[in-house]
Tab-separated table of C-alpha atoms in Angstrom:
chain	number	residue	atom	x	y	z
A	1	MET	CA	0.000	0.000	0.000
A	2	ASN	CA	1.469	3.335	-0.923
A	3	ARG	CA	1.921	5.995	1.728
A	4	ASN	CA	-0.930	8.235	0.493
A	5	LYS	CA	-3.465	5.397	0.673
A	6	MET	CA	-2.206	4.267	4.064
A	7	LEU	CA	-2.587	7.777	5.448
A	8	SER	CA	-5.982	8.442	3.894
A	9	THR	CA	-8.692	9.679	6.219
A	10	ALA	CA	-10.610	6.418	5.863
A	11	ASN	CA	-7.582	4.280	6.747
A	12	MET	CA	-6.490	6.504	9.617
A	13	THR	CA	-10.025	6.273	11.010
A	14	ARG	CA	-9.986	2.469	10.725
A	15	ILE	CA	-6.515	2.321	12.305
A	16	ALA	CA	-7.666	4.502	15.230
A	17	ILE	CA	-10.850	2.488	15.789
A	18	LEU	CA	-9.039	-0.847	15.601
A	19	GLY	CA	-6.326	0.527	17.905
A	20	ALA	CA	-8.971	1.558	20.439
A	21	ILE	CA	-10.719	-1.831	20.240
A	22	SER	CA	-7.377	-3.579	20.570
A	23	SER	CA	-6.542	-1.446	23.637
A	24	VAL	CA	-9.771	-2.450	25.346
A	25	LEU	CA	-9.127	-6.108	24.523
A	26	PHE	CA	-5.575	-5.743	25.870
A	27	MET	CA	-7.058	-4.900	29.287
A	28	TRP	CA	-10.133	-7.093	29.233
A	29	PRO	CA	-10.989	-9.934	28.961
A	30	GLU	CA	-7.747	-11.673	29.728
A	31	ILE	CA	-7.188	-15.218	30.850
A	32	THR	CA	-4.333	-15.787	33.281
A	33	VAL	CA	-2.288	-18.887	32.564
A	34	ILE	CA	0.686	-20.518	34.218
A	35	PRO	CA	2.996	-18.697	34.896
A	36	PRO	CA	0.695	-15.877	36.010
A	37	PHE	CA	2.475	-13.117	34.078
A	38	TYR	CA	1.443	-14.766	30.808
A	39	LYS	CA	-2.054	-13.576	29.995
A	40	LEU	CA	-4.100	-14.673	27.025
A	41	ASP	CA	-5.935	-11.678	25.651
A	42	PHE	CA	-7.637	-11.060	22.338
A	43	SER	CA	-5.987	-7.746	21.458
A	44	THR	CA	-4.084	-9.267	18.534
A	45	LEU	CA	-7.366	-9.946	16.717
A	46	PRO	CA	-8.047	-6.318	15.610
A	47	VAL	CA	-4.371	-6.026	14.673
A	48	LEU	CA	-4.536	-9.011	12.314
A	49	LEU	CA	-7.895	-7.951	10.907
A	50	GLY	CA	-6.555	-4.470	10.192
A	51	GLY	CA	-3.343	-5.877	8.763
A	52	PHE	CA	-5.175	-8.244	6.428
A	53	ALA	CA	-7.458	-5.444	5.247
A	54	MET	CA	-4.969	-2.561	4.985
A	55	GLY	CA	-1.448	-4.012	5.077
A	56	ALA	CA	1.438	-4.532	7.470
A	57	GLY	CA	2.112	-0.806	8.044
A	58	PRO	CA	-1.385	-0.044	9.327
A	59	GLY	CA	-1.254	-3.250	11.382
A	60	VAL	CA	1.937	-2.079	13.086
A	61	LEU	CA	0.298	1.305	13.781
A	62	ILE	CA	-2.643	-0.499	15.429
A	63	VAL	CA	-0.225	-2.439	17.677
A	64	ALA	CA	1.633	0.768	18.521
A	65	ILE	CA	-1.595	2.536	19.509
A	66	LYS	CA	-2.619	-0.394	21.686
A	67	ASP	CA	0.731	-0.643	23.456
A	68	LEU	CA	1.154	3.108	23.926
A	69	ILE	CA	-2.266	3.230	25.572
A	70	GLY	CA	-1.259	0.138	27.568
A	71	LEU	CA	1.704	2.031	28.976
A	72	THR	CA	-0.701	4.294	30.871
A	73	HIS	CA	-1.704	1.408	33.158
A	74	SER	CA	1.320	-0.872	32.868
A	75	GLY	CA	2.236	-3.023	35.805
A	76	THR	CA	5.534	-4.053	34.201
A	77	GLY	CA	7.189	-0.706	33.627
A	78	GLY	CA	6.619	-1.087	29.902
A	79	VAL	CA	8.289	-4.496	29.562
A	80	GLY	CA	4.939	-6.225	28.988
A	81	GLU	CA	3.999	-3.703	26.317
A	82	LEU	CA	7.408	-4.105	24.654
A	83	ALA	CA	6.922	-7.872	24.713
A	84	ASP	CA	3.448	-7.533	23.236
A	85	PHE	CA	4.674	-5.194	20.498
A	86	ILE	CA	7.516	-7.516	19.484
A	87	MET	CA	5.438	-10.730	19.578
A	88	THR	CA	2.437	-9.221	17.837
A	89	CYS	CA	4.572	-7.729	15.065
A	90	ALA	CA	6.394	-11.064	14.736
A	91	MET	CA	3.043	-12.686	13.962
A	92	LEU	CA	1.489	-9.802	12.045
A	93	ILE	CA	4.163	-8.937	9.493
A	94	PRO	CA	4.810	-12.395	7.993
A	95	ALA	CA	1.100	-13.275	8.103
A	96	VAL	CA	0.086	-10.100	6.262
A	97	LEU	CA	2.900	-10.323	3.707
A	98	VAL	CA	1.948	-13.912	2.842
A	99	TYR	CA	-1.786	-13.141	2.792
A	100	GLN	CA	-1.276	-10.194	0.419
A	101	ARG	CA	0.206	-12.610	-2.146
A	102	LYS	CA	-2.618	-15.163	-1.881
A	103	LYS	CA	-5.916	-13.682	-0.743
A	104	SER	CA	-7.987	-16.802	-0.276
A	105	ARG	CA	-9.127	-19.045	2.550
A	106	MET	CA	-6.102	-21.290	1.983
A	107	GLY	CA	-3.848	-18.224	1.808
A	108	ALA	CA	-5.271	-17.048	5.132
A	109	LEU	CA	-4.581	-20.437	6.756
A	110	ILE	CA	-1.029	-20.565	5.427
A	111	SER	CA	-0.331	-16.953	6.396
A	112	LEU	CA	-1.678	-17.421	9.918
A	113	ALA	CA	0.369	-20.609	10.328
A	114	ILE	CA	3.559	-18.852	9.177
A	115	GLY	CA	2.833	-15.865	11.420
A	116	SER	CA	2.187	-18.199	14.348
A	117	VAL	CA	5.477	-20.037	13.891
A	118	ALA	CA	7.316	-16.712	13.608
A	119	MET	CA	5.707	-15.463	16.823
A	120	ILE	CA	6.571	-18.653	18.712
A	121	VAL	CA	10.221	-18.582	17.616
A	122	VAL	CA	10.614	-14.849	18.279
A	123	SER	CA	8.910	-15.174	21.672
A	124	ALA	CA	11.335	-17.882	22.785
A	125	LEU	CA	14.373	-15.878	21.708
A	126	VAL	CA	13.181	-12.477	22.954
A	127	ASN	CA	12.002	-13.839	26.297
A	128	ALA	CA	15.272	-15.699	26.825
A	129	PHE	CA	17.682	-12.965	25.797
A	130	LEU	CA	15.868	-9.653	26.329
A	131	LEU	CA	12.675	-9.602	28.389
A	132	PHE	CA	13.553	-11.920	31.267
A	133	PRO	CA	16.978	-10.334	31.737
A	134	MET	CA	15.289	-6.880	31.761
A	135	LEU	CA	12.850	-7.939	34.481
A	136	THR	CA	14.902	-10.305	36.611
A	137	LYS	CA	18.530	-9.546	35.740
A	138	ALA	CA	18.866	-13.281	35.067
A	139	MET	CA	18.490	-15.614	32.119
A	140	PRO	CA	15.545	-18.028	32.211
A	141	SER	CA	16.244	-21.726	32.029
A	142	LEU	CA	15.853	-23.607	28.786
A	143	GLU	CA	13.290	-25.737	30.608
A	144	PHE	CA	11.188	-22.633	31.353
A	145	ILE	CA	11.273	-21.513	27.714
A	146	LEU	CA	10.326	-25.017	26.527
A	147	THR	CA	7.606	-25.685	29.111
A	148	SER	CA	6.064	-22.231	29.560
A	149	THR	CA	6.971	-19.657	26.918
A	150	ILE	CA	6.595	-21.826	23.827
A	151	PRO	CA	3.363	-23.609	24.921
A	152	PHE	CA	1.757	-20.301	25.945
A	153	ASN	CA	2.577	-18.641	22.630
A	154	LEU	CA	1.420	-21.723	20.735
A	155	LEU	CA	-1.927	-21.556	22.581
A	156	LYS	CA	-2.231	-17.825	21.913
A	157	ALA	CA	-1.339	-18.226	18.230
A	158	VAL	CA	-3.860	-21.028	17.700
A	159	VAL	CA	-6.690	-19.176	19.470
A	160	ILE	CA	-6.067	-15.834	17.736
A	161	SER	CA	-5.521	-17.487	14.336
A	162	ALA	CA	-8.747	-19.473	14.587
A	163	ILE	CA	-10.810	-16.436	15.524
A	164	THR	CA	-9.162	-14.325	12.805
A	165	TYR	CA	-9.787	-17.020	10.209
A	166	PHE	CA	-13.489	-17.236	10.994
A	167	VAL	CA	-14.304	-13.538	11.449
A	168	TYR	CA	-12.186	-11.854	8.768
A	169	LYS	CA	-14.393	-12.575	5.751
A	170	PRO	CA	-17.671	-11.553	7.435
A	171	LEU	CA	-16.029	-8.325	8.699
A	172	SER	CA	-14.131	-7.681	5.464
A	173	PRO	CA	-16.650	-5.211	3.962
A	174	VAL	CA	-16.361	-2.984	7.056
A	175	LEU	CA	-12.556	-3.209	7.144
A	176	HIS	CA	-11.820	-2.345	3.523
A	177	VAL	CA	-11.637	1.185	2.202
A	178	LYS	CA	-14.377	1.977	-0.288
A	179	ARG	CA	-12.793	3.412	-3.431
Protein backbone atom coordinates (compact mmCIF):
# COMPACT_ATOMS: atom_id res chain seq x y z
CA MET A 1 0.00 0.00 0.00
CA ASN A 2 1.47 3.34 -0.92
CA ARG A 3 1.92 6.00 1.73
CA ASN A 4 -0.93 8.23 0.49
CA LYS A 5 -3.47 5.40 0.67
CA MET A 6 -2.21 4.27 4.06
CA LEU A 7 -2.59 7.78 5.45
CA SER A 8 -5.98 8.44 3.89
CA THR A 9 -8.69 9.68 6.22
CA ALA A 10 -10.61 6.42 5.86
CA ASN A 11 -7.58 4.28 6.75
CA MET A 12 -6.49 6.50 9.62
CA THR A 13 -10.03 6.27 11.01
CA ARG A 14 -9.99 2.47 10.72
CA ILE A 15 -6.51 2.32 12.30
CA ALA A 16 -7.67 4.50 15.23
CA ILE A 17 -10.85 2.49 15.79
CA LEU A 18 -9.04 -0.85 15.60
CA GLY A 19 -6.33 0.53 17.91
CA ALA A 20 -8.97 1.56 20.44
CA ILE A 21 -10.72 -1.83 20.24
CA SER A 22 -7.38 -3.58 20.57
CA SER A 23 -6.54 -1.45 23.64
CA VAL A 24 -9.77 -2.45 25.35
CA LEU A 25 -9.13 -6.11 24.52
CA PHE A 26 -5.58 -5.74 25.87
CA MET A 27 -7.06 -4.90 29.29
CA TRP A 28 -10.13 -7.09 29.23
CA PRO A 29 -10.99 -9.93 28.96
CA GLU A 30 -7.75 -11.67 29.73
CA ILE A 31 -7.19 -15.22 30.85
CA THR A 32 -4.33 -15.79 33.28
CA VAL A 33 -2.29 -18.89 32.56
CA ILE A 34 0.69 -20.52 34.22
CA PRO A 35 3.00 -18.70 34.90
CA PRO A 36 0.69 -15.88 36.01
CA PHE A 37 2.48 -13.12 34.08
CA TYR A 38 1.44 -14.77 30.81
CA LYS A 39 -2.05 -13.58 29.99
CA LEU A 40 -4.10 -14.67 27.03
CA ASP A 41 -5.93 -11.68 25.65
CA PHE A 42 -7.64 -11.06 22.34
CA SER A 43 -5.99 -7.75 21.46
CA THR A 44 -4.08 -9.27 18.53
CA LEU A 45 -7.37 -9.95 16.72
CA PRO A 46 -8.05 -6.32 15.61
CA VAL A 47 -4.37 -6.03 14.67
CA LEU A 48 -4.54 -9.01 12.31
CA LEU A 49 -7.89 -7.95 10.91
CA GLY A 50 -6.56 -4.47 10.19
CA GLY A 51 -3.34 -5.88 8.76
CA PHE A 52 -5.18 -8.24 6.43
CA ALA A 53 -7.46 -5.44 5.25
CA MET A 54 -4.97 -2.56 4.98
CA GLY A 55 -1.45 -4.01 5.08
CA ALA A 56 1.44 -4.53 7.47
CA GLY A 57 2.11 -0.81 8.04
CA PRO A 58 -1.38 -0.04 9.33
CA GLY A 59 -1.25 -3.25 11.38
CA VAL A 60 1.94 -2.08 13.09
CA LEU A 61 0.30 1.30 13.78
CA ILE A 62 -2.64 -0.50 15.43
CA VAL A 63 -0.22 -2.44 17.68
CA ALA A 64 1.63 0.77 18.52
CA ILE A 65 -1.60 2.54 19.51
CA LYS A 66 -2.62 -0.39 21.69
CA ASP A 67 0.73 -0.64 23.46
CA LEU A 68 1.15 3.11 23.93
CA ILE A 69 -2.27 3.23 25.57
CA GLY A 70 -1.26 0.14 27.57
CA LEU A 71 1.70 2.03 28.98
CA THR A 72 -0.70 4.29 30.87
CA HIS A 73 -1.70 1.41 33.16
CA SER A 74 1.32 -0.87 32.87
CA GLY A 75 2.24 -3.02 35.80
CA THR A 76 5.53 -4.05 34.20
CA GLY A 77 7.19 -0.71 33.63
CA GLY A 78 6.62 -1.09 29.90
CA VAL A 79 8.29 -4.50 29.56
CA GLY A 80 4.94 -6.22 28.99
CA GLU A 81 4.00 -3.70 26.32
CA LEU A 82 7.41 -4.11 24.65
CA ALA A 83 6.92 -7.87 24.71
CA ASP A 84 3.45 -7.53 23.24
CA PHE A 85 4.67 -5.19 20.50
CA ILE A 86 7.52 -7.52 19.48
CA MET A 87 5.44 -10.73 19.58
CA THR A 88 2.44 -9.22 17.84
CA CYS A 89 4.57 -7.73 15.06
CA ALA A 90 6.39 -11.06 14.74
CA MET A 91 3.04 -12.69 13.96
CA LEU A 92 1.49 -9.80 12.04
CA ILE A 93 4.16 -8.94 9.49
CA PRO A 94 4.81 -12.39 7.99
CA ALA A 95 1.10 -13.27 8.10
CA VAL A 96 0.09 -10.10 6.26
CA LEU A 97 2.90 -10.32 3.71
CA VAL A 98 1.95 -13.91 2.84
CA TYR A 99 -1.79 -13.14 2.79
CA GLN A 100 -1.28 -10.19 0.42
CA ARG A 101 0.21 -12.61 -2.15
CA LYS A 102 -2.62 -15.16 -1.88
CA LYS A 103 -5.92 -13.68 -0.74
CA SER A 104 -7.99 -16.80 -0.28
CA ARG A 105 -9.13 -19.04 2.55
CA MET A 106 -6.10 -21.29 1.98
CA GLY A 107 -3.85 -18.22 1.81
CA ALA A 108 -5.27 -17.05 5.13
CA LEU A 109 -4.58 -20.44 6.76
CA ILE A 110 -1.03 -20.56 5.43
CA SER A 111 -0.33 -16.95 6.40
CA LEU A 112 -1.68 -17.42 9.92
CA ALA A 113 0.37 -20.61 10.33
CA ILE A 114 3.56 -18.85 9.18
CA GLY A 115 2.83 -15.87 11.42
CA SER A 116 2.19 -18.20 14.35
CA VAL A 117 5.48 -20.04 13.89
CA ALA A 118 7.32 -16.71 13.61
CA MET A 119 5.71 -15.46 16.82
CA ILE A 120 6.57 -18.65 18.71
CA VAL A 121 10.22 -18.58 17.62
CA VAL A 122 10.61 -14.85 18.28
CA SER A 123 8.91 -15.17 21.67
CA ALA A 124 11.33 -17.88 22.78
CA LEU A 125 14.37 -15.88 21.71
CA VAL A 126 13.18 -12.48 22.95
CA ASN A 127 12.00 -13.84 26.30
CA ALA A 128 15.27 -15.70 26.82
CA PHE A 129 17.68 -12.96 25.80
CA LEU A 130 15.87 -9.65 26.33
CA LEU A 131 12.68 -9.60 28.39
CA PHE A 132 13.55 -11.92 31.27
CA PRO A 133 16.98 -10.33 31.74
CA MET A 134 15.29 -6.88 31.76
CA LEU A 135 12.85 -7.94 34.48
CA THR A 136 14.90 -10.30 36.61
CA LYS A 137 18.53 -9.55 35.74
CA ALA A 138 18.87 -13.28 35.07
CA MET A 139 18.49 -15.61 32.12
CA PRO A 140 15.54 -18.03 32.21
CA SER A 141 16.24 -21.73 32.03
CA LEU A 142 15.85 -23.61 28.79
CA GLU A 143 13.29 -25.74 30.61
CA PHE A 144 11.19 -22.63 31.35
CA ILE A 145 11.27 -21.51 27.71
CA LEU A 146 10.33 -25.02 26.53
CA THR A 147 7.61 -25.69 29.11
CA SER A 148 6.06 -22.23 29.56
CA THR A 149 6.97 -19.66 26.92
CA ILE A 150 6.59 -21.83 23.83
CA PRO A 151 3.36 -23.61 24.92
CA PHE A 152 1.76 -20.30 25.95
CA ASN A 153 2.58 -18.64 22.63
CA LEU A 154 1.42 -21.72 20.73
CA LEU A 155 -1.93 -21.56 22.58
CA LYS A 156 -2.23 -17.83 21.91
CA ALA A 157 -1.34 -18.23 18.23
CA VAL A 158 -3.86 -21.03 17.70
CA VAL A 159 -6.69 -19.18 19.47
CA ILE A 160 -6.07 -15.83 17.74
CA SER A 161 -5.52 -17.49 14.34
CA ALA A 162 -8.75 -19.47 14.59
CA ILE A 163 -10.81 -16.44 15.52
CA THR A 164 -9.16 -14.32 12.81
CA TYR A 165 -9.79 -17.02 10.21
CA PHE A 166 -13.49 -17.24 10.99
CA VAL A 167 -14.30 -13.54 11.45
CA TYR A 168 -12.19 -11.85 8.77
CA LYS A 169 -14.39 -12.58 5.75
CA PRO A 170 -17.67 -11.55 7.44
CA LEU A 171 -16.03 -8.32 8.70
CA SER A 172 -14.13 -7.68 5.46
CA PRO A 173 -16.65 -5.21 3.96
CA VAL A 174 -16.36 -2.98 7.06
CA LEU A 175 -12.56 -3.21 7.14
CA HIS A 176 -11.82 -2.35 3.52
CA VAL A 177 -11.64 1.18 2.20
CA LYS A 178 -14.38 1.98 -0.29
CA ARG A 179 -12.79 3.41 -3.43
